[in-house]
Every structure is written in structure tokens, then in C-alpha cells.
mmCIF file of C-alpha atoms in Angstrom:
data_model
loop_
_atom_site.group_PDB
_atom_site.id
_atom_site.type_symbol
_atom_site.label_atom_id
_atom_site.label_comp_id
_atom_site.label_asym_id
_atom_site.label_seq_id
_atom_site.Cartn_x
_atom_site.Cartn_y
_atom_site.Cartn_z
ATOM 1 C CA GLU A 87 2.104 -29.601 -1.797
ATOM 2 C CA TRP A 88 0.399 -27.148 0.507
ATOM 3 C CA GLU A 89 -3.098 -26.950 1.895
ATOM 4 C CA ILE A 90 -4.636 -23.493 2.004
ATOM 5 C CA THR A 91 -7.762 -23.135 4.148
ATOM 6 C CA ASN A 92 -10.243 -20.262 4.200
ATOM 7 C CA PRO A 93 -11.531 -20.204 7.815
ATOM 8 C CA LEU A 94 -14.400 -17.815 6.990
ATOM 9 C CA ASP A 95 -17.847 -18.732 5.680
ATOM 10 C CA PHE A 96 -17.703 -16.543 2.560
ATOM 11 C CA SER A 97 -15.712 -16.879 -0.661
ATOM 12 C CA ARG A 98 -12.372 -15.077 -0.885
ATOM 13 C CA GLU A 99 -9.916 -14.185 -3.619
ATOM 14 C CA GLU A 100 -6.619 -13.081 -2.121
ATOM 15 C CA VAL A 101 -2.865 -13.158 -2.324
ATOM 16 C CA VAL A 102 -1.546 -15.822 0.054
ATOM 17 C CA MET A 103 2.077 -16.242 1.117
ATOM 18 C CA VAL A 104 3.660 -19.693 1.204
ATOM 19 C CA PRO A 105 6.785 -19.293 3.370
ATOM 20 C CA SER A 106 10.077 -21.207 3.164
ATOM 21 C CA VAL A 107 9.669 -22.954 -0.182
ATOM 22 C CA ASN A 108 12.528 -25.372 -0.841
ATOM 23 C CA TRP A 109 12.214 -25.226 -4.634
ATOM 24 C CA GLN A 110 15.849 -26.188 -5.257
ATOM 25 C CA GLU A 111 14.853 -29.805 -4.571
ATOM 26 C CA LEU A 112 12.836 -29.737 -7.801
ATOM 27 C CA SER A 113 15.034 -27.745 -10.163
ATOM 28 C CA SER A 114 18.120 -25.558 -10.357
ATOM 29 C CA SER A 115 15.981 -22.804 -11.916
ATOM 30 C CA LYS A 116 12.695 -21.550 -10.497
ATOM 31 C CA ASP A 117 11.729 -20.558 -14.068
ATOM 32 C CA GLU A 118 11.230 -24.265 -14.813
ATOM 33 C CA LEU A 119 8.608 -24.516 -12.072
ATOM 34 C CA VAL A 120 4.896 -23.845 -12.044
ATOM 35 C CA TRP A 121 2.370 -23.319 -9.239
ATOM 36 C CA THR A 122 -0.989 -25.007 -9.771
ATOM 37 C CA GLN A 123 -4.343 -25.217 -8.018
ATOM 38 C CA SER A 124 -6.576 -28.138 -9.089
ATOM 39 C CA GLY A 125 -4.098 -28.795 -11.897
ATOM 40 C CA GLN A 126 -4.416 -25.283 -13.349
ATOM 41 C CA PRO A 127 -1.523 -22.772 -13.320
ATOM 42 C CA ILE A 128 -2.126 -19.826 -10.964
ATOM 43 C CA PRO A 129 -0.467 -16.383 -10.762
ATOM 44 C CA SER A 130 2.571 -16.359 -8.474
ATOM 45 C CA GLN A 131 5.456 -14.132 -7.406
ATOM 46 C CA TRP A 132 8.695 -15.154 -5.714
ATOM 47 C CA ILE A 133 9.888 -13.151 -2.705
ATOM 48 C CA PRO A 134 13.633 -13.118 -1.973
ATOM 49 C CA ASN A 135 15.106 -13.563 1.498
ATOM 50 C CA ALA A 136 17.722 -11.241 3.029
ATOM 51 C CA GLU A 137 20.413 -12.848 0.840
ATOM 52 C CA GLY A 138 18.378 -12.187 -2.299
ATOM 53 C CA VAL A 139 17.515 -15.857 -2.893
ATOM 54 C CA PRO A 140 13.834 -16.540 -3.722
ATOM 55 C CA SER A 141 12.501 -18.286 -0.629
ATOM 56 C CA SER A 142 8.784 -17.539 -0.254
ATOM 57 C CA ALA A 143 6.014 -17.379 -2.816
ATOM 58 C CA LEU A 144 2.921 -15.239 -3.173
ATOM 59 C CA LEU A 145 0.006 -17.048 -4.816
ATOM 60 C CA TRP A 146 -3.365 -15.860 -6.085
ATOM 61 C CA VAL A 147 -5.884 -18.165 -4.412
ATOM 62 C CA GLU A 148 -9.650 -18.348 -4.933
ATOM 63 C CA THR A 149 -11.743 -20.308 -2.437
ATOM 64 C CA ALA A 150 -15.345 -20.797 -1.401
ATOM 65 C CA GLY A 151 -16.357 -20.282 2.234
ATOM 66 C CA ASN A 152 -14.698 -22.715 4.694
ATOM 67 C CA GLU A 153 -12.967 -24.396 1.758
ATOM 68 C CA ARG A 154 -9.612 -26.147 1.755
ATOM 69 C CA GLN A 155 -7.601 -25.961 -1.458
ATOM 70 C CA THR A 156 -4.408 -27.750 -2.410
ATOM 71 C CA VAL A 157 -1.669 -25.924 -4.301
ATOM 72 C CA GLU A 158 1.323 -27.630 -5.808
ATOM 73 C CA LEU A 159 4.753 -26.605 -7.044
ATOM 74 C CA SER A 160 6.060 -28.844 -9.808
ATOM 75 C CA LEU A 161 8.304 -28.954 -12.853
ATOM 76 C CA ARG A 162 6.738 -27.520 -15.977
ATOM 77 C CA LYS A 163 5.820 -30.203 -18.452
ATOM 78 C CA GLN A 164 7.382 -29.675 -21.868
ATOM 79 C CA ASP A 165 4.094 -29.011 -23.627
ATOM 80 C CA GLN A 166 2.530 -27.105 -20.707
ATOM 81 C CA ILE A 167 1.246 -23.656 -21.618
ATOM 82 C CA ILE A 168 1.452 -21.133 -18.792
ATOM 83 C CA PRO A 169 -0.936 -18.204 -19.290
ATOM 84 C CA ASP A 170 0.578 -14.739 -19.444
ATOM 85 C CA PHE A 171 -1.044 -13.464 -16.244
ATOM 86 C CA PRO A 172 -1.645 -9.690 -16.194
ATOM 87 C CA LYS A 173 0.378 -7.463 -13.883
ATOM 88 C CA ARG A 174 -1.992 -6.468 -11.087
ATOM 89 C CA THR A 175 0.253 -4.276 -8.947
ATOM 90 C CA GLN A 176 2.924 -1.704 -9.638
ATOM 91 C CA ALA A 177 5.299 0.580 -7.741
ATOM 92 C CA GLU A 178 7.482 3.210 -9.360
ATOM 93 C CA LEU A 179 9.649 6.234 -8.726
ATOM 94 C CA SER A 180 10.606 8.599 -11.523
ATOM 95 C CA HIS A 181 12.610 11.812 -11.585
ATOM 96 C CA LYS A 182 14.159 14.154 -14.123
ATOM 97 C CA PHE A 183 17.536 13.806 -15.777
ATOM 98 C CA GLY A 184 19.372 16.167 -18.100
ATOM 99 C CA GLY A 185 18.117 19.433 -16.624
ATOM 100 C CA HIS A 186 19.427 21.700 -13.878
ATOM 101 C CA TRP A 187 18.438 23.192 -10.543
ATOM 102 C CA GLU A 188 17.583 26.852 -10.230
ATOM 103 C CA GLY A 189 17.086 27.338 -6.512
ATOM 104 C CA HIS A 190 14.381 24.850 -5.539
ATOM 105 C CA GLU A 191 13.052 24.303 -9.071
ATOM 106 C CA TYR A 192 14.378 21.749 -11.528
ATOM 107 C CA MET A 193 14.384 23.224 -15.034
ATOM 108 C CA GLU A 194 14.044 21.236 -18.276
ATOM 109 C CA GLY A 195 15.106 17.585 -18.416
ATOM 110 C CA HIS A 196 13.103 14.394 -18.940
ATOM 111 C CA PHE A 197 11.667 11.747 -16.599
ATOM 112 C CA GLU A 198 13.220 8.326 -16.116
ATOM 113 C CA ASN A 199 12.167 5.586 -13.721
ATOM 114 C CA VAL A 200 14.717 4.680 -11.044
ATOM 115 C CA GLN A 201 15.052 1.941 -8.412
ATOM 116 C CA ASP A 202 15.933 4.401 -5.673
ATOM 117 C CA LEU A 203 16.573 8.047 -4.852
ATOM 118 C CA ARG A 204 18.337 9.915 -2.091
ATOM 119 C CA VAL A 205 16.265 13.087 -2.023
ATOM 120 C CA PRO A 206 18.501 16.027 -3.035
ATOM 121 C CA PRO A 207 18.752 18.974 -0.619
ATOM 122 C CA GLU A 208 17.292 21.358 -3.230
ATOM 123 C CA HIS A 209 14.083 19.335 -3.484
ATOM 124 C CA THR A 210 10.884 20.623 -1.872
ATOM 125 C CA ASP A 211 7.191 20.791 -2.783
ATOM 126 C CA HIS A 212 6.510 21.817 -6.392
ATOM 127 C CA SER A 213 10.126 21.451 -7.504
ATOM 128 C CA TRP A 214 8.900 19.635 -10.678
ATOM 129 C CA TYR A 215 11.773 17.167 -10.183
ATOM 130 C CA ILE A 216 9.935 13.947 -9.252
ATOM 131 C CA ARG A 217 7.072 12.750 -11.441
ATOM 132 C CA TYR A 218 3.810 13.274 -9.529
ATOM 133 C CA GLU A 219 5.987 14.467 -6.615
ATOM 134 C CA GLY A 220 6.869 11.092 -5.099
ATOM 135 C CA PRO A 221 6.711 7.316 -5.411
ATOM 136 C CA GLY A 222 3.459 5.730 -6.567
ATOM 137 C CA TRP A 223 1.985 2.287 -5.982
ATOM 138 C CA GLU A 224 -1.210 0.696 -7.235
ATOM 139 C CA SER A 225 -3.283 -2.448 -7.447
ATOM 140 C CA ASP A 226 -5.967 -3.267 -9.996
ATOM 141 C CA LYS A 227 -8.366 -1.392 -7.658
ATOM 142 C CA VAL A 228 -6.709 1.898 -6.641
ATOM 143 C CA GLY A 229 -3.463 3.871 -6.691
ATOM 144 C CA TYR A 230 -1.603 5.935 -4.095
ATOM 145 C CA ARG A 231 1.373 8.273 -3.919
ATOM 146 C CA PHE A 232 3.127 10.178 -1.189
ATOM 147 C CA TYR A 233 4.912 13.486 -1.420
ATOM 148 C CA LEU A 234 8.636 12.794 -1.156
ATOM 149 C CA ASP A 235 9.305 16.135 0.549
ATOM 150 C CA TRP A 236 8.546 17.886 3.860
ATOM 151 C CA ARG A 237 4.798 17.301 3.394
ATOM 152 C CA ASN A 238 5.245 13.540 3.414
ATOM 153 C CA ALA A 239 1.512 12.859 3.131
ATOM 154 C CA THR A 240 -0.329 10.160 1.175
ATOM 155 C CA ASP A 241 -2.749 10.924 -1.658
ATOM 156 C CA ILE A 242 -5.170 8.778 -3.696
ATOM 157 C CA PHE A 243 -5.338 8.059 -7.414
ATOM 158 C CA GLY A 244 -8.906 6.908 -8.088
ATOM 159 C CA LYS A 245 -8.985 4.402 -10.960
ATOM 160 C CA LYS A 246 -11.673 3.677 -13.551
ATOM 161 C CA THR A 247 -9.792 0.652 -14.918
ATOM 162 C CA HIS A 248 -8.199 -2.554 -13.604
ATOM 163 C CA ASN A 249 -5.119 -1.899 -15.764
ATOM 164 C CA MET A 250 -1.866 -0.442 -14.464
ATOM 165 C CA VAL A 251 -1.879 3.321 -15.067
ATOM 166 C CA LEU A 252 0.857 5.019 -13.037
ATOM 167 C CA GLN A 253 3.459 4.726 -15.796
ATOM 168 C CA GLY A 254 1.428 7.277 -17.792
ATOM 169 C CA VAL A 255 0.621 9.727 -14.982
ATOM 170 C CA GLY A 256 2.284 13.137 -14.747
ATOM 171 C CA LEU A 257 4.464 12.760 -17.826
ATOM 172 C CA ASP A 258 3.818 16.382 -18.815
ATOM 173 C CA GLY A 259 5.747 17.405 -15.700
ATOM 174 C CA PHE A 260 2.790 19.133 -14.073
ATOM 175 C CA ASP A 261 -0.184 18.085 -11.978
ATOM 176 C CA SER A 262 -2.653 17.505 -14.809
ATOM 177 C CA TYR A 263 -3.725 14.322 -12.973
ATOM 178 C CA HIS A 264 -6.077 16.528 -10.945
ATOM 179 C CA GLU A 265 -8.244 16.654 -14.088
ATOM 180 C CA PRO A 266 -10.491 13.676 -14.937
ATOM 181 C CA SER A 267 -9.070 11.349 -17.597
ATOM 182 C CA ASP A 268 -9.785 7.906 -19.057
ATOM 183 C CA TRP A 269 -7.861 6.081 -16.320
ATOM 184 C CA GLY A 270 -9.175 8.178 -13.411
ATOM 185 C CA MET A 271 -7.662 11.077 -11.451
ATOM 186 C CA ASP A 272 -6.120 12.306 -8.212
ATOM 187 C CA ILE A 273 -9.220 12.397 -6.002
ATOM 188 C CA LEU A 274 -8.026 13.764 -2.647
ATOM 189 C CA LYS A 275 -7.340 17.251 -1.327
ATOM 190 C CA VAL A 276 -4.603 16.615 1.226
ATOM 191 C CA GLY A 277 -3.314 20.089 2.148
ATOM 192 C CA LYS A 278 -1.549 20.025 5.521
ATOM 193 C CA SER A 279 -3.632 17.091 6.791
ATOM 194 C CA LEU A 280 -2.763 13.394 7.052
ATOM 195 C CA GLY A 281 -4.478 12.694 3.711
ATOM 196 C CA VAL A 282 -5.104 8.955 3.892
ATOM 197 C CA GLY A 283 -3.016 6.992 6.385
ATOM 198 C CA SER A 284 0.045 9.263 6.537
ATOM 199 C CA LEU A 285 2.473 8.711 9.395
ATOM 200 C CA ALA A 286 2.796 11.285 12.178
ATOM 201 C CA THR A 287 3.154 11.671 15.930
ATOM 202 C CA TRP A 288 0.626 13.234 18.309
ATOM 203 C CA PHE A 289 2.216 16.140 20.186
ATOM 204 C CA LYS A 290 0.578 19.084 21.942
ATOM 205 C CA ASP A 291 -2.851 18.357 20.422
ATOM 206 C CA THR A 292 -1.655 18.255 16.834
ATOM 207 C CA ALA A 293 -0.448 15.595 14.393
ATOM 208 C CA GLN A 294 3.141 16.249 13.328
ATOM 209 C CA ARG A 295 3.995 14.593 10.018
ATOM 210 C CA VAL A 296 7.452 13.254 9.134
ATOM 211 C CA ALA A 297 8.470 16.725 7.958
ATOM 212 C CA VAL A 298 11.827 17.590 9.539
ATOM 213 C CA THR A 299 14.535 15.016 8.716
ATOM 214 C CA ASP A 300 18.283 14.907 8.129
ATOM 215 C CA SER A 301 17.949 12.787 4.980
ATOM 216 C CA VAL A 302 15.461 10.654 3.055
ATOM 217 C CA PHE A 303 16.221 7.607 0.890
ATOM 218 C CA CYS A 304 13.399 5.953 -1.071
ATOM 219 C CA ARG A 305 13.597 2.626 -2.902
ATOM 220 C CA ILE A 306 11.228 0.456 -4.946
ATOM 221 C CA THR A 307 11.954 -2.966 -3.451
ATOM 222 C CA GLU A 308 9.238 -4.944 -5.260
ATOM 223 C CA ASN A 309 7.364 -4.236 -8.477
ATOM 224 C CA GLY A 310 5.575 -7.496 -9.007
ATOM 225 C CA LEU A 311 2.611 -9.264 -10.522
ATOM 226 C CA LEU A 312 0.878 -9.721 -7.142
ATOM 227 C CA ARG A 313 2.648 -7.352 -4.738
ATOM 228 C CA SER A 314 4.613 -4.113 -4.951
ATOM 229 C CA VAL A 315 6.568 -2.345 -2.211
ATOM 230 C CA VAL A 316 7.967 1.149 -1.561
ATOM 231 C CA ALA A 317 10.595 1.324 1.219
ATOM 232 C CA THR A 318 11.736 4.661 2.656
ATOM 233 C CA GLN A 319 14.422 5.446 5.207
ATOM 234 C CA TYR A 320 14.071 8.738 7.098
ATOM 235 C CA ASP A 321 17.188 9.570 9.107
ATOM 236 C CA GLY A 322 16.856 12.059 11.941
ATOM 237 C CA TRP A 323 13.103 12.651 12.066
ATOM 238 C CA GLN A 324 12.581 15.442 14.546
ATOM 239 C CA ALA A 325 9.102 15.875 16.005
ATOM 240 C CA GLY A 326 7.632 16.645 19.386
ATOM 241 C CA ASP A 327 10.513 16.358 21.814
ATOM 242 C CA PHE A 328 12.268 13.388 20.214
ATOM 243 C CA LYS A 329 14.538 12.548 17.290
ATOM 244 C CA THR A 330 14.580 9.104 15.681
ATOM 245 C CA ASP A 331 15.218 7.259 12.421
ATOM 246 C CA VAL A 332 12.198 5.764 10.661
ATOM 247 C CA THR A 333 12.005 2.821 8.275
ATOM 248 C CA SER A 334 8.747 2.743 6.306
ATOM 249 C CA LYS A 335 7.534 -0.110 4.096
ATOM 250 C CA LEU A 336 4.366 0.439 2.062
ATOM 251 C CA SER A 337 2.965 -2.581 0.221
ATOM 252 C CA ILE A 338 -0.075 -3.342 -1.912
ATOM 253 C CA GLU A 339 -1.423 -6.643 -3.230
ATOM 254 C CA ALA A 340 -3.463 -7.682 -6.258
ATOM 255 C CA GLY A 341 -7.228 -7.525 -5.870
ATOM 256 C CA SER A 342 -6.989 -5.311 -2.787
ATOM 257 C CA ARG A 343 -7.491 -1.641 -1.959
ATOM 258 C CA LEU A 344 -5.366 -1.936 1.173
ATOM 259 C CA THR A 345 -1.919 -0.466 1.647
ATOM 260 C CA ARG A 346 -0.033 -2.157 4.477
ATOM 261 C CA HIS A 347 2.317 0.223 6.313
ATOM 262 C CA GLU A 348 5.085 -1.370 8.377
ATOM 263 C CA VAL A 349 6.946 1.223 10.445
ATOM 264 C CA THR A 350 10.093 0.787 12.532
ATOM 265 C CA VAL A 351 11.645 3.552 14.659
ATOM 266 C CA SER A 352 15.227 3.423 15.935
ATOM 267 C CA SER A 353 14.425 4.627 19.456
ATOM 268 C CA GLU A 354 11.482 4.588 21.845
ATOM 269 C CA VAL A 355 8.884 7.232 20.951
ATOM 270 C CA PRO A 356 5.794 8.149 23.010
ATOM 271 C CA ASN A 357 3.403 7.363 20.153
ATOM 272 C CA LEU A 358 2.846 7.266 16.411
ATOM 273 C CA CYS A 359 -0.399 8.373 14.840
ATOM 274 C CA THR A 360 -2.214 8.209 11.543
ATOM 275 C CA GLY A 361 -5.586 9.265 10.227
ATOM 276 C CA LEU A 362 -7.739 10.784 7.516
ATOM 277 C CA VAL A 363 -8.178 14.304 6.189
ATOM 278 C CA LYS A 364 -11.257 16.150 7.477
ATOM 279 C CA LEU A 365 -13.454 17.089 4.521
ATOM 280 C CA ASP A 366 -16.906 18.686 4.536
ATOM 281 C CA GLY A 367 -18.638 15.793 2.778
ATOM 282 C CA GLY A 368 -17.050 13.045 4.865
ATOM 283 C CA GLU A 369 -19.106 11.333 7.555
ATOM 284 C CA VAL A 370 -17.036 9.598 10.248
ATOM 285 C CA VAL A 371 -17.599 5.855 10.598
ATOM 286 C CA GLN A 372 -15.990 3.802 13.347
ATOM 287 C CA ASP A 373 -16.525 0.327 14.654
ATOM 288 C CA ALA A 374 -16.925 -0.740 18.259
ATOM 289 C CA PRO A 375 -13.407 -1.917 19.122
ATOM 290 C CA THR A 376 -13.099 -5.683 19.433
ATOM 291 C CA ALA A 377 -10.105 -7.985 19.694
ATOM 292 C CA GLY A 378 -7.983 -8.024 16.559
ATOM 293 C CA TRP A 379 -8.338 -5.191 14.057
ATOM 294 C CA SER A 380 -10.444 -2.011 14.212
ATOM 295 C CA TYR A 381 -10.973 0.929 11.885
ATOM 296 C CA LEU A 382 -11.559 4.654 11.660
ATOM 297 C CA ALA A 383 -13.234 5.649 8.393
ATOM 298 C CA THR A 384 -15.006 8.439 6.551
ATOM 299 C CA TYR A 385 -17.508 8.219 3.713
ATOM 300 C CA GLY A 386 -19.351 10.697 1.530
ATOM 301 C CA LYS A 387 -19.038 13.278 -1.226
ATOM 302 C CA GLN A 388 -15.469 14.199 -0.416
ATOM 303 C CA SER A 389 -13.507 13.524 -3.621
ATOM 304 C CA LEU A 390 -12.031 16.136 -5.955
ATOM 305 C CA ALA A 391 -14.490 14.776 -8.544
ATOM 306 C CA ASN A 392 -17.229 15.889 -6.120
ATOM 307 C CA ASP A 393 -18.479 12.339 -5.731
ATOM 308 C CA ARG A 394 -18.353 9.612 -3.116
ATOM 309 C CA VAL A 395 -15.215 8.086 -1.708
ATOM 310 C CA GLY A 396 -14.694 6.028 1.422
ATOM 311 C CA MET A 397 -11.387 6.087 3.288
ATOM 312 C CA ALA A 398 -10.210 4.094 6.277
ATOM 313 C CA VAL A 399 -7.241 3.360 8.487
ATOM 314 C CA LEU A 400 -7.161 -0.066 10.138
ATOM 315 C CA PHE A 401 -5.130 -0.775 13.256
ATOM 316 C CA ARG A 402 -4.692 -3.440 15.918
ATOM 317 C CA THR A 403 -7.094 -2.617 18.733
ATOM 318 C CA GLU A 404 -4.414 -3.374 21.328
ATOM 319 C CA ASP A 405 -2.156 -0.681 19.776
ATOM 320 C CA LEU A 406 -4.750 2.075 20.257
ATOM 321 C CA ILE A 407 -3.959 4.830 22.766
ATOM 322 C CA GLU A 408 -6.841 7.104 21.730
ATOM 323 C CA ARG A 409 -9.096 8.235 18.901
ATOM 324 C CA THR A 410 -8.930 12.004 18.567
ATOM 325 C CA GLU A 411 -8.746 14.839 16.040
ATOM 326 C CA ASP A 412 -6.963 18.075 15.296
ATOM 327 C CA ALA A 413 -8.069 20.936 13.070
ATOM 328 C CA LEU A 414 -7.216 19.047 9.857
ATOM 329 C CA SER A 415 -7.491 15.297 10.466
ATOM 330 C CA HIS A 416 -9.447 12.530 12.187
ATOM 331 C CA LEU A 417 -6.828 10.554 14.103
ATOM 332 C CA VAL A 418 -5.882 7.371 15.871
ATOM 333 C CA VAL A 419 -2.924 7.594 18.252
ATOM 334 C CA LEU A 420 -1.085 4.265 18.355
ATOM 335 C CA ARG A 421 1.556 2.642 20.527
ATOM 336 C CA PRO A 422 4.533 1.035 18.771
ATOM 337 C CA VAL A 423 5.548 -2.317 20.294
ATOM 338 C CA ASN A 424 9.279 -3.080 20.288
ATOM 339 C CA ARG A 425 9.644 0.113 18.229
ATOM 340 C CA GLN A 426 7.425 -1.345 15.487
ATOM 341 C CA LEU A 427 3.929 -0.588 14.229
ATOM 342 C CA THR A 428 1.837 -2.043 11.405
ATOM 343 C CA TYR A 429 -1.403 -0.519 10.168
ATOM 344 C CA TYR A 430 -3.379 -0.413 6.917
ATOM 345 C CA PHE A 431 -5.165 2.283 4.962
ATOM 346 C CA LEU A 432 -7.531 2.159 2.004
ATOM 347 C CA ALA A 433 -9.706 4.189 -0.326
ATOM 348 C CA ALA A 434 -12.811 3.125 -2.273
ATOM 349 C CA TRP A 435 -14.009 5.515 -5.004
ATOM 350 C CA GLU A 436 -17.452 5.190 -6.533
ATOM 351 C CA GLN A 437 -16.113 5.475 -10.108
ATOM 352 C CA GLU A 438 -14.054 2.289 -9.809
ATOM 353 C CA PRO A 439 -15.345 -0.579 -11.964
ATOM 354 C CA ASP A 440 -18.117 -2.051 -9.760
ATOM 355 C CA GLY A 441 -17.370 0.677 -7.220
ATOM 356 C CA ILE A 442 -18.901 1.064 -3.762
ATOM 357 C CA THR A 443 -21.647 3.698 -3.970
ATOM 358 C CA SER A 444 -23.302 3.861 -0.538
ATOM 359 C CA LEU A 445 -22.343 4.204 3.109
ATOM 360 C CA GLU A 446 -24.096 0.919 3.853
ATOM 361 C CA ALA A 447 -22.069 -0.946 1.206
ATOM 362 C CA PHE A 448 -18.858 0.700 2.449
ATOM 363 C CA THR A 449 -19.401 -0.357 6.076
ATOM 364 C CA GLU A 450 -20.255 -3.899 4.912
ATOM 365 C CA TYR A 451 -17.005 -3.922 2.953
ATOM 366 C CA LEU A 452 -15.030 -2.699 6.000
ATOM 367 C CA THR A 453 -16.575 -5.424 8.164
ATOM 368 C CA ARG A 454 -15.371 -8.017 5.642
ATOM 369 C CA VAL A 455 -11.888 -6.476 5.501
ATOM 370 C CA VAL A 456 -11.628 -6.685 9.304
ATOM 371 C CA GLU A 457 -12.835 -10.311 9.277
ATOM 372 C CA CYS A 458 -10.204 -11.208 6.677
ATOM 373 C CA LEU A 459 -7.430 -9.492 8.684
ATOM 374 C CA ASN A 460 -8.591 -11.308 11.827
ATOM 375 C CA HIS A 461 -8.811 -14.671 10.037
ATOM 376 C CA PRO A 462 -6.043 -14.994 7.441
ATOM 377 C CA PHE A 463 -5.773 -18.046 5.218
ATOM 378 C CA LEU A 464 -4.147 -21.026 6.946
ATOM 379 C CA VAL A 465 -1.202 -22.493 5.034
ATOM 380 C CA GLU A 466 0.044 -25.998 5.864
ATOM 381 C CA THR A 467 2.693 -28.099 4.174
ATOM 382 C CA ILE A 468 1.524 -31.592 3.284
ATOM 383 C CA ALA A 469 3.824 -34.428 2.318
ATOM 384 C CA SER A 470 4.263 -34.812 -1.434
ATOM 385 C CA ARG A 471 2.431 -37.755 -2.864
#
């Protein structure tokens, strides 16, 4: 049994990780086990360790403010009915097979989903080779993609449904997802900016994206009920006056708009930066930096649907070198520690179900997000009864 405590005074529904679960003591097969809260089965997802053995579990936990809940892992009873919990996250990567390259364009062929892809040398922007031009990941709130080419910037799929939608996006081989449809649409004009939360370095008063590399390898490492992950290895990123390898891990969890970006570089670099595209309708919102997490955000009529969307990047205050801007993006310049950096980004579109529709509501939401990052759920093992 485990005790999960919400240290904040408001109710929370979140994915919580229970580390180091010794489930083999209960059964030889994890499929015979069930996670419960107050006797009721709850959505869960096993996370493998480096050897590929399931070792940690993600659980969907709902608590009141300052509440302590007990969760239990036990053998399924023979007559126990486990609900078929809906998939609430997804990550995918899909490219064409059966066609051929003509210069930098891939002609004919059909799309198939793959686990991984080493980006071919012919591939560039608008090659029509990768479905919606890169990997995509989504929660029940929002979707994202990044361009798996020299642009290497992140874009937003605004969603009008809690269902998973990416599997149906871009199947015609073109960018029809810029047009409104039942599920939603691509809502961001990225251009040469940092879009939302793209990785770059700050050099000579400009943000340089991860554009020049020796090779790029992208892999879907999790495509789960509660969390999905896109991992990308960039060998030989050249920017500013350095060259380094970059490992990028983008993850999203059920019930959340946040993408977590974990970045590792192979050598010391002066800085890494991220930010948000500058758009006419976007008003800049930033908090007074305090200990823990801070944000840089924009809000306003800045979507391709000509309606309101809020965007933010969240970073550890102690990592901040400076807040700045270039011609295209609002920026935060950050300091990697031990060659590692973690930050988050998010988007909140007003057409989401129960969407955020005012600046006031958006800043309230950001305040809550920061509080939750500063005060994660506490997980303690308690002796089995």
C-alpha cells in the first residue's frame, strides 16, 4: 500500500508516479494485478526500467485539498471487473512507404506509423514524407508536434474534444489541418520563431534553433494510457561557437496541457533558451520570480482561428540567466546544470471543452500550475496490512 498526499489546499486530479514497485512478490504477471483507490480500480500505466522490466507505476489520482489517499496494488479477484479506461495520451510518428524520392520531395506512397526514424538526408521542410511533418503527442486537453527537419520548432494542435485525434490528422498527405475541423486544428503560426517551447541557444542577440546537425534519430518511447513520450537524439548540433550532441525527451500526461522537456547536452554549453512566438494579438504575462518554478506567457487573440490562446514556458527560477527577446520570439535564457535542463511548455485554446477564455482565468490557471509544480504529491510506502 502507498499513501499519496496532496499538500495543497485545493482539489487535484493528476498522474502520480509510484517508484520502485516490487510487484513480483504478488504475481508472476503484472496483468493479474490491479491498482485501487478506496477499493475502486483506477487507471494505471507501468513504466519499464533501463532493462525493460516494469518497475514504476503511473496512477490517476483524485484528491481533495490537503487530503491523504491510500492506493493499493493487489491480485485481481476472479469476478472483479476492471473498467476499460479510455486512452488519454498518445504519441506517434508516421512516414511514407512505397514511394520514391525526387530531390527533396517524396512522391506517392502511403503513411504507416513507426516506432522510430533516422531522418533521411533527403528530408527537409515540405518533403511530404512525414505525416504532419514530425512526431505528434497529445493529452485529452491539447496536442503538439515538432518539425522533424532543420526548423525543429514546436507547434500546437488545438482540440475541441477529449478524444485522441492525432491518428486521423494529415492523412491526405498535405497540411489540411490548418483548416478548422470537428476535432480542432493547427492553431499556431510558427514561422522562424520558437513557436511554443522550442529548444535553442542564445547567441549574438538571436535564438538559434537546433537547425544544423549531423544526424537526427526520433523514437516513440511511450504511447500510454496516462503518459506518452517522444525521444530525439541530435548528433552534432552546431550553433553559436559550439558543437554538441543533444538528447531530448518530450512527455505529456493525462489531464494536463503541459509538455515536460528534459534536455541533456554532451558537452558544456554557455546556455540553452526557449520561448514563445511573438504575435500581434499576444500580450506578455510574466510572474515575479520566486523560489521554485516561474513562467513567461502570452495571451490574446493570437491563434490561426483568430481567437484566444494562452501559451507559456515554465522554468526553474534558479536556472534563469535572463528574460529577453529577439525579432521573432519572447525568450528565457537558461543555464543547464550538469549538462541537463528541464522545462515545461503549454497551450490553452479557448475552443477546448470548458476552455479558458480570459486573461484573468489564464493567469489564475498558471498560478495553480506553478503551485502544483512547487508542491508535487507526496508518495510514501506503508506496510501492507
